[in-house]
CSV table of C-alpha atoms in Angstrom, one decimal:
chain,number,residue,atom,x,y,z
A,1,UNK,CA,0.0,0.0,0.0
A,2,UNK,CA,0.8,3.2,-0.6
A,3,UNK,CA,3.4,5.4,1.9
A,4,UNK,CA,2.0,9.1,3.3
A,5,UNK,CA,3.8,11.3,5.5
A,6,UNK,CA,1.7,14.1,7.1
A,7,UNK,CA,3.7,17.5,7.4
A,8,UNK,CA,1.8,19.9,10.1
A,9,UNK,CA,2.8,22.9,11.4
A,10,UNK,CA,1.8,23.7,15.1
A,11,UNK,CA,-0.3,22.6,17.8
A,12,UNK,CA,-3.9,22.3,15.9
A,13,UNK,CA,-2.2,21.2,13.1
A,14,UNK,CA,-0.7,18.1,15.1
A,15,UNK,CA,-4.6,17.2,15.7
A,16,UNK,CA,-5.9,17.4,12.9
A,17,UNK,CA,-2.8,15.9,11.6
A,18,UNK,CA,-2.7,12.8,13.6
A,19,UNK,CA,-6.8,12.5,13.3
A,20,UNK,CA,-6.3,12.2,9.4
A,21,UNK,CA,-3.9,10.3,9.7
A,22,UNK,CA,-5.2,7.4,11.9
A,23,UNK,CA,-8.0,7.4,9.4
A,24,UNK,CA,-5.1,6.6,6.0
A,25,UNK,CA,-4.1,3.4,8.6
A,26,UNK,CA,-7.9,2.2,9.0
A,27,UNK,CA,-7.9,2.3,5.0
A,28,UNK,CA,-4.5,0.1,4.6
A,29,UNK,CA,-1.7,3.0,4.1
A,30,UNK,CA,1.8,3.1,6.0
A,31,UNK,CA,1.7,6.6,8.0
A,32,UNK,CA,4.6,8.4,9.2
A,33,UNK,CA,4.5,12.4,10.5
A,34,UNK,CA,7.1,15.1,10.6
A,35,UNK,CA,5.8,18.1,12.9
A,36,UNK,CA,7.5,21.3,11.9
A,37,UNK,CA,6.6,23.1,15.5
A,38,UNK,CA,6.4,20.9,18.4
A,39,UNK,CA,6.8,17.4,19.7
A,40,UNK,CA,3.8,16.0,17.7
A,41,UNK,CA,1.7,14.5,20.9
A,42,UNK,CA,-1.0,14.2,19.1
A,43,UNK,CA,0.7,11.9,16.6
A,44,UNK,CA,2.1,10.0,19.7
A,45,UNK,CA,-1.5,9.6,21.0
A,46,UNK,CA,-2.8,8.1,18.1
A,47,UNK,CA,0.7,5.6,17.9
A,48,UNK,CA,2.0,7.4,14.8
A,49,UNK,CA,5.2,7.1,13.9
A,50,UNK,CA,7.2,10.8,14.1
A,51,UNK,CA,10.5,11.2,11.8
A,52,UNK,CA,13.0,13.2,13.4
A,53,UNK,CA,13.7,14.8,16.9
A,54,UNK,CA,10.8,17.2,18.0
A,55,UNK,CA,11.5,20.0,20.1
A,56,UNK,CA,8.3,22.8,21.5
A,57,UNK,CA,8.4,26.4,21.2
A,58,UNK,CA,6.2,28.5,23.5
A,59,UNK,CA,5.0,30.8,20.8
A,60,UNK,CA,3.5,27.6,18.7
A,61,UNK,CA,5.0,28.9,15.5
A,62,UNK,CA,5.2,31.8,13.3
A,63,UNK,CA,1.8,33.6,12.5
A,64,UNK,CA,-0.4,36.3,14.6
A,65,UNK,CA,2.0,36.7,17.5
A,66,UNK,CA,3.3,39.8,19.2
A,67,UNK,CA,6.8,41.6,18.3
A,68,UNK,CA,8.2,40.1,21.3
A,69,UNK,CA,7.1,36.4,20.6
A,70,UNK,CA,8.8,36.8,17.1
A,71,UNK,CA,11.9,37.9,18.5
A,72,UNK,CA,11.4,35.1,20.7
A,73,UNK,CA,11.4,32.6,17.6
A,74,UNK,CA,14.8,34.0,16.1
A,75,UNK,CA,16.8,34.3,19.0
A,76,UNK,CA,15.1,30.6,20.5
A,77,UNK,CA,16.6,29.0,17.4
A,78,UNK,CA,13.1,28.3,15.7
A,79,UNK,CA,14.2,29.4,12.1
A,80,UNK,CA,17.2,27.5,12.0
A,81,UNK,CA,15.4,24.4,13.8
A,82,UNK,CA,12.9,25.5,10.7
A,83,UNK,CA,16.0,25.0,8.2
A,84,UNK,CA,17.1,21.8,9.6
A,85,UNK,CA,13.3,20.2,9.0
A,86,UNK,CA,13.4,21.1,5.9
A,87,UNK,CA,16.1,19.6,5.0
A,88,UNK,CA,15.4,16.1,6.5
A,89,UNK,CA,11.8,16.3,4.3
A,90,UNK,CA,14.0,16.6,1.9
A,91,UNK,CA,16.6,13.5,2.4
A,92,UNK,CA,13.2,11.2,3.2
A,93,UNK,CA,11.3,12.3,0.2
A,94,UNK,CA,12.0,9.2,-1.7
A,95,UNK,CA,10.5,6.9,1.0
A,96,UNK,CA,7.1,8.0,0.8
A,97,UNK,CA,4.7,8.4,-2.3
A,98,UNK,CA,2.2,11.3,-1.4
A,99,UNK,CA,2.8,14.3,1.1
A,100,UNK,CA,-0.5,15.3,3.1
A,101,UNK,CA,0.1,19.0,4.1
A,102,UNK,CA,-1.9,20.7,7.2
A,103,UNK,CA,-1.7,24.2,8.1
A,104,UNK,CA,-0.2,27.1,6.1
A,105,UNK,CA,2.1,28.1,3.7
A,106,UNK,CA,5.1,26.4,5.4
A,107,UNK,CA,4.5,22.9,4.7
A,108,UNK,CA,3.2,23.7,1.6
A,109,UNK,CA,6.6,25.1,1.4
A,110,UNK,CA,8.3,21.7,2.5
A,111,UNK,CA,6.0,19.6,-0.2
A,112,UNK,CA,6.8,21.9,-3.2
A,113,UNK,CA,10.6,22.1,-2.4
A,114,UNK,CA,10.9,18.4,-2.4
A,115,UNK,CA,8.8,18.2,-6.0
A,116,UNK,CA,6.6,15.6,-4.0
A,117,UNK,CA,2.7,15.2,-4.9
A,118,UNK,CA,1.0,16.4,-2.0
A,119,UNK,CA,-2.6,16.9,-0.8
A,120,UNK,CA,-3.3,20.4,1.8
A,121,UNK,CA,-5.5,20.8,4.1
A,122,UNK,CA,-5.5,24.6,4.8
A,123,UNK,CA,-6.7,24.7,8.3
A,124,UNK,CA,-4.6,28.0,8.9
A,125,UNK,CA,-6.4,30.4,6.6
A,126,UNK,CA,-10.2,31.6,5.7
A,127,UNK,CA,-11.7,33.6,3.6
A,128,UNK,CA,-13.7,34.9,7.1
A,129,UNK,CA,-10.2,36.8,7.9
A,130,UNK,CA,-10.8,39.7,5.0
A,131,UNK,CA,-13.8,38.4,3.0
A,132,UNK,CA,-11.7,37.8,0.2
A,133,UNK,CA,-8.4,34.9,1.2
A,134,UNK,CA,-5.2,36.5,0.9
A,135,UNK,CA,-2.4,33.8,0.8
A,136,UNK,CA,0.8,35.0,1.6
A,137,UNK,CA,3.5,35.0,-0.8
A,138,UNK,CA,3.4,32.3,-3.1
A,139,UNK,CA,1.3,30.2,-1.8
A,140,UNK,CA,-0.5,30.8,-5.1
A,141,UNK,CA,2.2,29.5,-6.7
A,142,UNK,CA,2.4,26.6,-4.8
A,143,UNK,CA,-1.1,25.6,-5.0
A,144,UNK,CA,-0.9,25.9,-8.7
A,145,UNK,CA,1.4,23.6,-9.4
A,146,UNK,CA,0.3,20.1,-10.5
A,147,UNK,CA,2.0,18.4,-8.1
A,148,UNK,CA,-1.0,20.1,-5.6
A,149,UNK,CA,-3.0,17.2,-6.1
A,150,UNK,CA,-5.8,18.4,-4.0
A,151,UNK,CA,-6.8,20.9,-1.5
A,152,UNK,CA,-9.2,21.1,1.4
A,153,UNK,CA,-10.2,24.1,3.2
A,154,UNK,CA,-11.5,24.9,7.1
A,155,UNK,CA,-14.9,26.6,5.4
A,156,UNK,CA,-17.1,27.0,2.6
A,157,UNK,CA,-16.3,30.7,1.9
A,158,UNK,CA,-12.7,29.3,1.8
A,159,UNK,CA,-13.5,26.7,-0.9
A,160,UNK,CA,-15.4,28.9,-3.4
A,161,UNK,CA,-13.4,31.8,-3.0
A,162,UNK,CA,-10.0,29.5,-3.6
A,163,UNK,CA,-11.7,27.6,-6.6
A,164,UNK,CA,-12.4,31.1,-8.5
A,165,UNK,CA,-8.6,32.6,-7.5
A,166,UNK,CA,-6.9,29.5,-8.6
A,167,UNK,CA,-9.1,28.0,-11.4
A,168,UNK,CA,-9.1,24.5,-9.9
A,169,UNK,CA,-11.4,22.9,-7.6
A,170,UNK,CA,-11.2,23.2,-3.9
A,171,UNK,CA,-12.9,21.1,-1.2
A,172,UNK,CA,-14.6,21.9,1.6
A,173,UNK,CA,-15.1,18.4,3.7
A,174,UNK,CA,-15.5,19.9,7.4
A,175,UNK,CA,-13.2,19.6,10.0
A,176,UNK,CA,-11.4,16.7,11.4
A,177,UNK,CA,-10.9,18.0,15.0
A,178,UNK,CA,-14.1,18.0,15.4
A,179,UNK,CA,-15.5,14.4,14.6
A,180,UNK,CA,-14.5,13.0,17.6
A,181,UNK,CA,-17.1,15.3,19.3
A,182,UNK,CA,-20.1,14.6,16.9
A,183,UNK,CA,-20.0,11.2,18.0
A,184,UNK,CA,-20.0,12.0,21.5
A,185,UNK,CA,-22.3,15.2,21.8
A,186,UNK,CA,-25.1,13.8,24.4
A,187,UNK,CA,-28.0,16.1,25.9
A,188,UNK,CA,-27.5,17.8,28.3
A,189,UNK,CA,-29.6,17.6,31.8
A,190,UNK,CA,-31.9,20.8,32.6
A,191,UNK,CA,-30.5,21.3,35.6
A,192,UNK,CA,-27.1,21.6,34.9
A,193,UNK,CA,-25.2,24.6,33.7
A,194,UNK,CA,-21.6,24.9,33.6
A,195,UNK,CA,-18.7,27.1,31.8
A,196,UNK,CA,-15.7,25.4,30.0
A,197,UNK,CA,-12.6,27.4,31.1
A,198,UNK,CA,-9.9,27.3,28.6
A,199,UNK,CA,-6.5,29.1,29.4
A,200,UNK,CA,-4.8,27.8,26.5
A,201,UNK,CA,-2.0,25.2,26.1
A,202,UNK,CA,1.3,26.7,25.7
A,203,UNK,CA,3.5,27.2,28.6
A,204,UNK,CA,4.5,29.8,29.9
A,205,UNK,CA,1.7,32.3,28.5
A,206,UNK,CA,-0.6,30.0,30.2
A,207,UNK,CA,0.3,31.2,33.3
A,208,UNK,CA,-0.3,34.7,32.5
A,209,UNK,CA,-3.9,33.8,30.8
A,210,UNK,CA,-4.6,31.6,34.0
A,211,UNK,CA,-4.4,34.4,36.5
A,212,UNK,CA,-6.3,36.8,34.0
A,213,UNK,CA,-9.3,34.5,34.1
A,214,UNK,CA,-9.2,33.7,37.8
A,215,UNK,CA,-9.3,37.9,38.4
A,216,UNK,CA,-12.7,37.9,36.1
A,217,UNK,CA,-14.0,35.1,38.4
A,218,UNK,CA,-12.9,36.9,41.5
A,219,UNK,CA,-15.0,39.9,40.3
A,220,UNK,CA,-17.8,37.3,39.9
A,221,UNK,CA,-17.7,36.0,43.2
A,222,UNK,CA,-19.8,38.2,44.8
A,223,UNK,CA,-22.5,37.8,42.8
A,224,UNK,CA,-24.8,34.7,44.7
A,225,UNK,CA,-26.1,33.8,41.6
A,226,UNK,CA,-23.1,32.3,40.6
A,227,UNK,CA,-23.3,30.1,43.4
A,228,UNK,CA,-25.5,27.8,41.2
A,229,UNK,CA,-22.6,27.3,38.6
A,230,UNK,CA,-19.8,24.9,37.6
A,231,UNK,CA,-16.5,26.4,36.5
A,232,UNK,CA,-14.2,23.7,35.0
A,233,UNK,CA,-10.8,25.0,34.0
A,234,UNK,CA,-9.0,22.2,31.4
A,235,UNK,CA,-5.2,22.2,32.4
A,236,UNK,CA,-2.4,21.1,29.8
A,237,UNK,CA,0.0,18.6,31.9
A,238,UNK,CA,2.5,20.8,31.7
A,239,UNK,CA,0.8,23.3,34.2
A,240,UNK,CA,1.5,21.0,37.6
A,241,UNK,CA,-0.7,20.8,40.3
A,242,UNK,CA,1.7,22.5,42.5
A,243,UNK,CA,1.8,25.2,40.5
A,244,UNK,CA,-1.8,25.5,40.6
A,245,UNK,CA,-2.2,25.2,44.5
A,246,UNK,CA,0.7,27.8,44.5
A,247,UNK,CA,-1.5,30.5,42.3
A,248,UNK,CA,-4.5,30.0,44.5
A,249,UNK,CA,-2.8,30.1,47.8
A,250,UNK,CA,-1.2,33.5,46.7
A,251,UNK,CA,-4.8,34.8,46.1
A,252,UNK,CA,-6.3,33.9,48.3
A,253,UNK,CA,-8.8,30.6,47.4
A,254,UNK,CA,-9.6,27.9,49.4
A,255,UNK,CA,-8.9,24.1,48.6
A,256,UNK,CA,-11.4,22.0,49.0
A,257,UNK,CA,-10.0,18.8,50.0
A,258,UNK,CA,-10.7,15.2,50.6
A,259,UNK,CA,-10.6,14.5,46.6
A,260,UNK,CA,-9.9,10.8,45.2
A,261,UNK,CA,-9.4,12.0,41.3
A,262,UNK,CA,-5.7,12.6,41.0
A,263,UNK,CA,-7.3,14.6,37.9
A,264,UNK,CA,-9.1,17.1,39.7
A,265,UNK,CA,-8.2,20.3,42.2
A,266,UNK,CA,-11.3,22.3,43.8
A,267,UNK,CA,-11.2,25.4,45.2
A,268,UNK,CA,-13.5,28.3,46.6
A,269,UNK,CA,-13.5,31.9,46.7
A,270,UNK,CA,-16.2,33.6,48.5
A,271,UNK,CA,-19.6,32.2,47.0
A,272,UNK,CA,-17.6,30.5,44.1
A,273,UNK,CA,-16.2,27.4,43.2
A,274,UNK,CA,-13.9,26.3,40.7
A,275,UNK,CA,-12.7,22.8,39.4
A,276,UNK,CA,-9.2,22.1,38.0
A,277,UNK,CA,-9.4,19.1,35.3
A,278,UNK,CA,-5.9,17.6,33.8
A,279,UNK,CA,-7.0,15.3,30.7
A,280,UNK,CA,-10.7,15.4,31.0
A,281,UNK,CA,-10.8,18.9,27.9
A,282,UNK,CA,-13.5,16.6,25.9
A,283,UNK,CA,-15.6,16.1,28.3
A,284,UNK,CA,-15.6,19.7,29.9
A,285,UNK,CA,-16.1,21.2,26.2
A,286,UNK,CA,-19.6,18.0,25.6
A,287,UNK,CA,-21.3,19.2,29.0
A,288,UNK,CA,-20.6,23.5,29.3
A,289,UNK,CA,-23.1,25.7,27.6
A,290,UNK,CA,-20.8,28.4,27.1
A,291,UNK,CA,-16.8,28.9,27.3
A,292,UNK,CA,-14.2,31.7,28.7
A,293,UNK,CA,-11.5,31.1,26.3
A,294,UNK,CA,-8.3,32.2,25.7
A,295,UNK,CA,-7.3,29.5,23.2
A,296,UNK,CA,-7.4,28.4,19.9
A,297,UNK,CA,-8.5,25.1,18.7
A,298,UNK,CA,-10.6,24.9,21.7
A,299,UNK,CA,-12.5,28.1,20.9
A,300,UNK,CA,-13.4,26.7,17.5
A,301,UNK,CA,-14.4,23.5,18.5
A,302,UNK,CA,-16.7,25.1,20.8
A,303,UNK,CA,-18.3,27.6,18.4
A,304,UNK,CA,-18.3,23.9,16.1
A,305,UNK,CA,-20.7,22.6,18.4
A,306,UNK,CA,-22.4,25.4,18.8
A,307,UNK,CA,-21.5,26.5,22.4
A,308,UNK,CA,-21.1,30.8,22.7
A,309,UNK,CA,-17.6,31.7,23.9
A,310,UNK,CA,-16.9,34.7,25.6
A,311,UNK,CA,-13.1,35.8,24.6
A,312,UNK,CA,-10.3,37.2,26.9
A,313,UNK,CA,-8.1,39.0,24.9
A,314,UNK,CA,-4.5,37.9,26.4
A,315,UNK,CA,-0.3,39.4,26.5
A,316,UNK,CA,0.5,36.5,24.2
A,317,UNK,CA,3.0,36.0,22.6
A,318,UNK,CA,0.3,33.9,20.8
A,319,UNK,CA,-3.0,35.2,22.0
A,320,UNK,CA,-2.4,38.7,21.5
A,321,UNK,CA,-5.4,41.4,20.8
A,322,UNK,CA,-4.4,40.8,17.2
A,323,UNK,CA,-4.6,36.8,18.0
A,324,UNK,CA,-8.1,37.4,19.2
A,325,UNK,CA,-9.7,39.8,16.8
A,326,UNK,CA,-8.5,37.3,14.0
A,327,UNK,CA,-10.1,34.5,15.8
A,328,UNK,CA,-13.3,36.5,16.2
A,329,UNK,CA,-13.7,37.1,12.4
A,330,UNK,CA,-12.8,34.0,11.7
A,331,UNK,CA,-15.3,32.0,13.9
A,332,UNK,CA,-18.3,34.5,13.6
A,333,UNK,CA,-20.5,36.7,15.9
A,334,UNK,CA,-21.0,34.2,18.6
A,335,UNK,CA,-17.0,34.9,20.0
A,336,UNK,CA,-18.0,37.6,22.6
A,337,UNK,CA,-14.9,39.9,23.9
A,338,UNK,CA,-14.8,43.4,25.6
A,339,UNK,CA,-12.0,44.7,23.1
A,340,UNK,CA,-12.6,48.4,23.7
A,341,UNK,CA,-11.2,49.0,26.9
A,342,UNK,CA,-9.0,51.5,29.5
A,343,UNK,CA,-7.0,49.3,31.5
A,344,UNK,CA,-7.4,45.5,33.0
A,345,UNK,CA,-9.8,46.0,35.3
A,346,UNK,CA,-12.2,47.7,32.3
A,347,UNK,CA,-11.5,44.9,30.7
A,348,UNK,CA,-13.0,42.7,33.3
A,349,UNK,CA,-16.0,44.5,34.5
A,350,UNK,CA,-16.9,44.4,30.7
A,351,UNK,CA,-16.0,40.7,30.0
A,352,UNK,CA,-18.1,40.5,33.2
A,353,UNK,CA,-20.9,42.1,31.8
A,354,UNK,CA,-20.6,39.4,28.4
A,355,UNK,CA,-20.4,36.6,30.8
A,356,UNK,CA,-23.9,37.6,32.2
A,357,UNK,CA,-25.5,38.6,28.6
A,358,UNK,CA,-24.7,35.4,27.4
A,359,UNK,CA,-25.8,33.1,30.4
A,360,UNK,CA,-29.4,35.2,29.7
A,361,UNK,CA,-29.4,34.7,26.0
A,362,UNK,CA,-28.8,30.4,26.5
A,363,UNK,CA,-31.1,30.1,28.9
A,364,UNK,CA,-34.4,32.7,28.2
A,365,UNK,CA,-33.5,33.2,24.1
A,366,UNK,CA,-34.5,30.5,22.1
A,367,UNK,CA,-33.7,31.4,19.0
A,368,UNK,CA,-30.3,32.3,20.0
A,369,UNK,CA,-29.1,28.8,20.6
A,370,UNK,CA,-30.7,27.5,17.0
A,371,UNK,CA,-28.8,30.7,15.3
A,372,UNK,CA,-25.5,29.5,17.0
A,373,UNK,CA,-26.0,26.0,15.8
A,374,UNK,CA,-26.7,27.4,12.7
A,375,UNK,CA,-23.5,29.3,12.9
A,376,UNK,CA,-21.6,26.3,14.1
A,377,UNK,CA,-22.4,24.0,10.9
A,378,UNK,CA,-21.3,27.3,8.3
A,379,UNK,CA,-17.7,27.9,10.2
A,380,UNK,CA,-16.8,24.7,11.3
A,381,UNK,CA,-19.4,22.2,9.0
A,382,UNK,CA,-20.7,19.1,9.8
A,383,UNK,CA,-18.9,15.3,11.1
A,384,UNK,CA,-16.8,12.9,8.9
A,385,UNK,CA,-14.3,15.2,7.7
A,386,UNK,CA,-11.7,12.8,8.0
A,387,UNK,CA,-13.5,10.1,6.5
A,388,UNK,CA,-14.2,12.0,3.4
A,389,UNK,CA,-11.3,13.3,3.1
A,390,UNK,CA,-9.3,10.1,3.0
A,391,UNK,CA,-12.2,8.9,0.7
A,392,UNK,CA,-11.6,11.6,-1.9
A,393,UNK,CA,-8.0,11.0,-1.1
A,394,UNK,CA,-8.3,7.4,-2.5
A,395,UNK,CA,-10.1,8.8,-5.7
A,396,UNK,CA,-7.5,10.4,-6.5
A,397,UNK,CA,-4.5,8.3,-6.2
A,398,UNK,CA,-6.5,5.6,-8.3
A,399,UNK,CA,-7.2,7.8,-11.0
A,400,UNK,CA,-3.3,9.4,-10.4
């Protein structure tokens, strides 16, 4: 059977990456990935086989973050490291018979220097951005070329706009990191209502988003009504539990002990409680009604399943104000931030004020929830997008 290696570029990527790629072993092919950015744990967790060493950079990769995470990528060695991947796609080329790219213009990059047919999956851009996709320089060029056997998009804008700039057809499939939820999307009970809190995954900006969302709950503590709530925060394993009692103490927060989960921290402040999850972010996302997010892939599976999220906008060096506004054009009108602020504790009293417009809206608005639904199936689409991609995958390399 045919060989595939999967080129990615940065965390998201690595999911949908390593989702795809379990699906070309289910239908017979030999799998390996090559992660530009990052140690690939995705790939890991699905027992694909990664070429090369791996090695993380907190800013994720190159795209919207700040000055200072830039400088952060020269001076942390990420363009050389950049160089040196390259260069081993390039000595391995031979071994495999079809490139499958996900991400931007960087892989792309990778698959049209090594003259390899390759399929994209261009997760990184939409037409959402600007109404009309501008690929960066040449991605054009790249796409053009005949060797671009195929290419899949993150939207339907995307795919029509694409197929009229570059006179070839371009599919929109949906999304493959978000099958895994279609399947396990259950109904919620009445009674419940709780609110997915995501600080993001990269370390060390996570610490900075962390303590930025527990200041906006602190503001909410006095409010009685919040009593009635579940917060769940969804903690990367690289943010330690001791690290976590450490923040709390140092504000102030209570731990509730006598816990059995070695997964779970709870704490209290005032008329508010909070639950710290490691390893559980599926099932937080299925059961919340809304999110506080200041991540990425997590905010757009949420708006996928149509769940409002109200948006923090961060320091970065990823999730930047830029970060965020991108994001909110991207995903549609259902991303709720306070953006128009004086200082940080503006910011909160507004996101605040978002937290508690949205909370009304899900639960006395009807026609709000079928509208973000709605939303959720024109930005994100609909389940089996891996499965359809691999099938229209198969077309072509019969026909090639």
């Amino acid at each position: 059977m045919f060989k595939i290696l999967i080129l990615s570029n940065g965390h998201g990527e690595d999911l949908s990456g390593s989702l795809i790629a379990k699906q070309f072993v289910k239908n017979g092919y030999v799998v390996h990935a090559l992660p530009i950015v990052g140690k690939g744990k995705h790939y890991i967790k699905e027992k694909i086989k990664i070429i090369g060493k791996t090695r993380e950079f907190s800013t994720g990769g190159i795209g919207y973050n700040s000055f200072r995470g830039r400088l952060t990528e020269i001076f942390g060695g990420e363009i050389f490291y950049l160089l040196k991947r390259l260069y081993l796609t390039f000595t391995i080329k031979k071994k495999y018979d079809y490139f499958f790219v996900v991400g931007d213009i960087v892989p792309v990059l990778f698959a049209w220097v090594c003259k390899k047919d390759f399929f994209t999956y261009l997760v990184a851009y939409s037409s959402h951005y600007e109404g009309k996709l501008k690929l960066p320089w040449p991605s054009k060029f790249f796409l053009l070329s005949q060797k671009a056997k195929k290419i899949y998009t993150r939207d339907s804008l995307t795919a029509k706009d694409l197929t009229f700039q570059l006179k070839k057809k371009v599919s929109f499939l949906g999304n493959p990191f978000m099958d895994k939820f279609f399947f396990r999307n259950k109904e919620l009970k009445k009674s419940e209502f709780s609110i997915a809190l995501f600080p993001g995954s990269r370390f060390p900006e996570i610490l900075d988003n962390f303590v930025l969302i527990l200041e906006v709950l602190e503001a909410l503590s006095d409010l009685r009504y919040f009593q009635k709530i579940q917060f769940n925060f969804a903690i990367v394993n690289d943010l330690s539990s001791s690290k976590i009692k450490e923040i709390f103490q140092k504000r102030g927060w209570l731990n509730i002990e006598k816990i059995k989960d070695k997964y779970l921290l709870k704490f209290k402040y005032k008329f508010l409680e909070v639950n710290i999850y490691w390893n559980n972010f599926d099932k937080i996302l299925l059961q919340s009604r809304c999110c506080i997010s200041m991540a990425g892939t997590a905010a757009e599976q949420a708006i996928g399943l149509g769940k409002p999220v109200i948006q923090i906008e961060g320091k970065g060096p990823q999730f930047t104000k830029t970060f965020a506004e991108a994001q909110r054009r991207l995903l549609g009108k259902y991303v709720f931030c306070a953006s128009n602020y004086k200082d940080k504790n503006d910011q909160i009293n507004q996101t605040i004020k978002l937290i508690i417009k949205v909370i009304y809206l899900i639960q006395l608005n009807k026609k709000f929830m079928i509208s973000c639904n709605e939303n959720a199936k024109k930005r994100l689409g609909e389940n089996k997008a891996c499965l359809k991609m691999i099938d229209d995958v198969n077309i072509v390399i019969k026909n090639d």
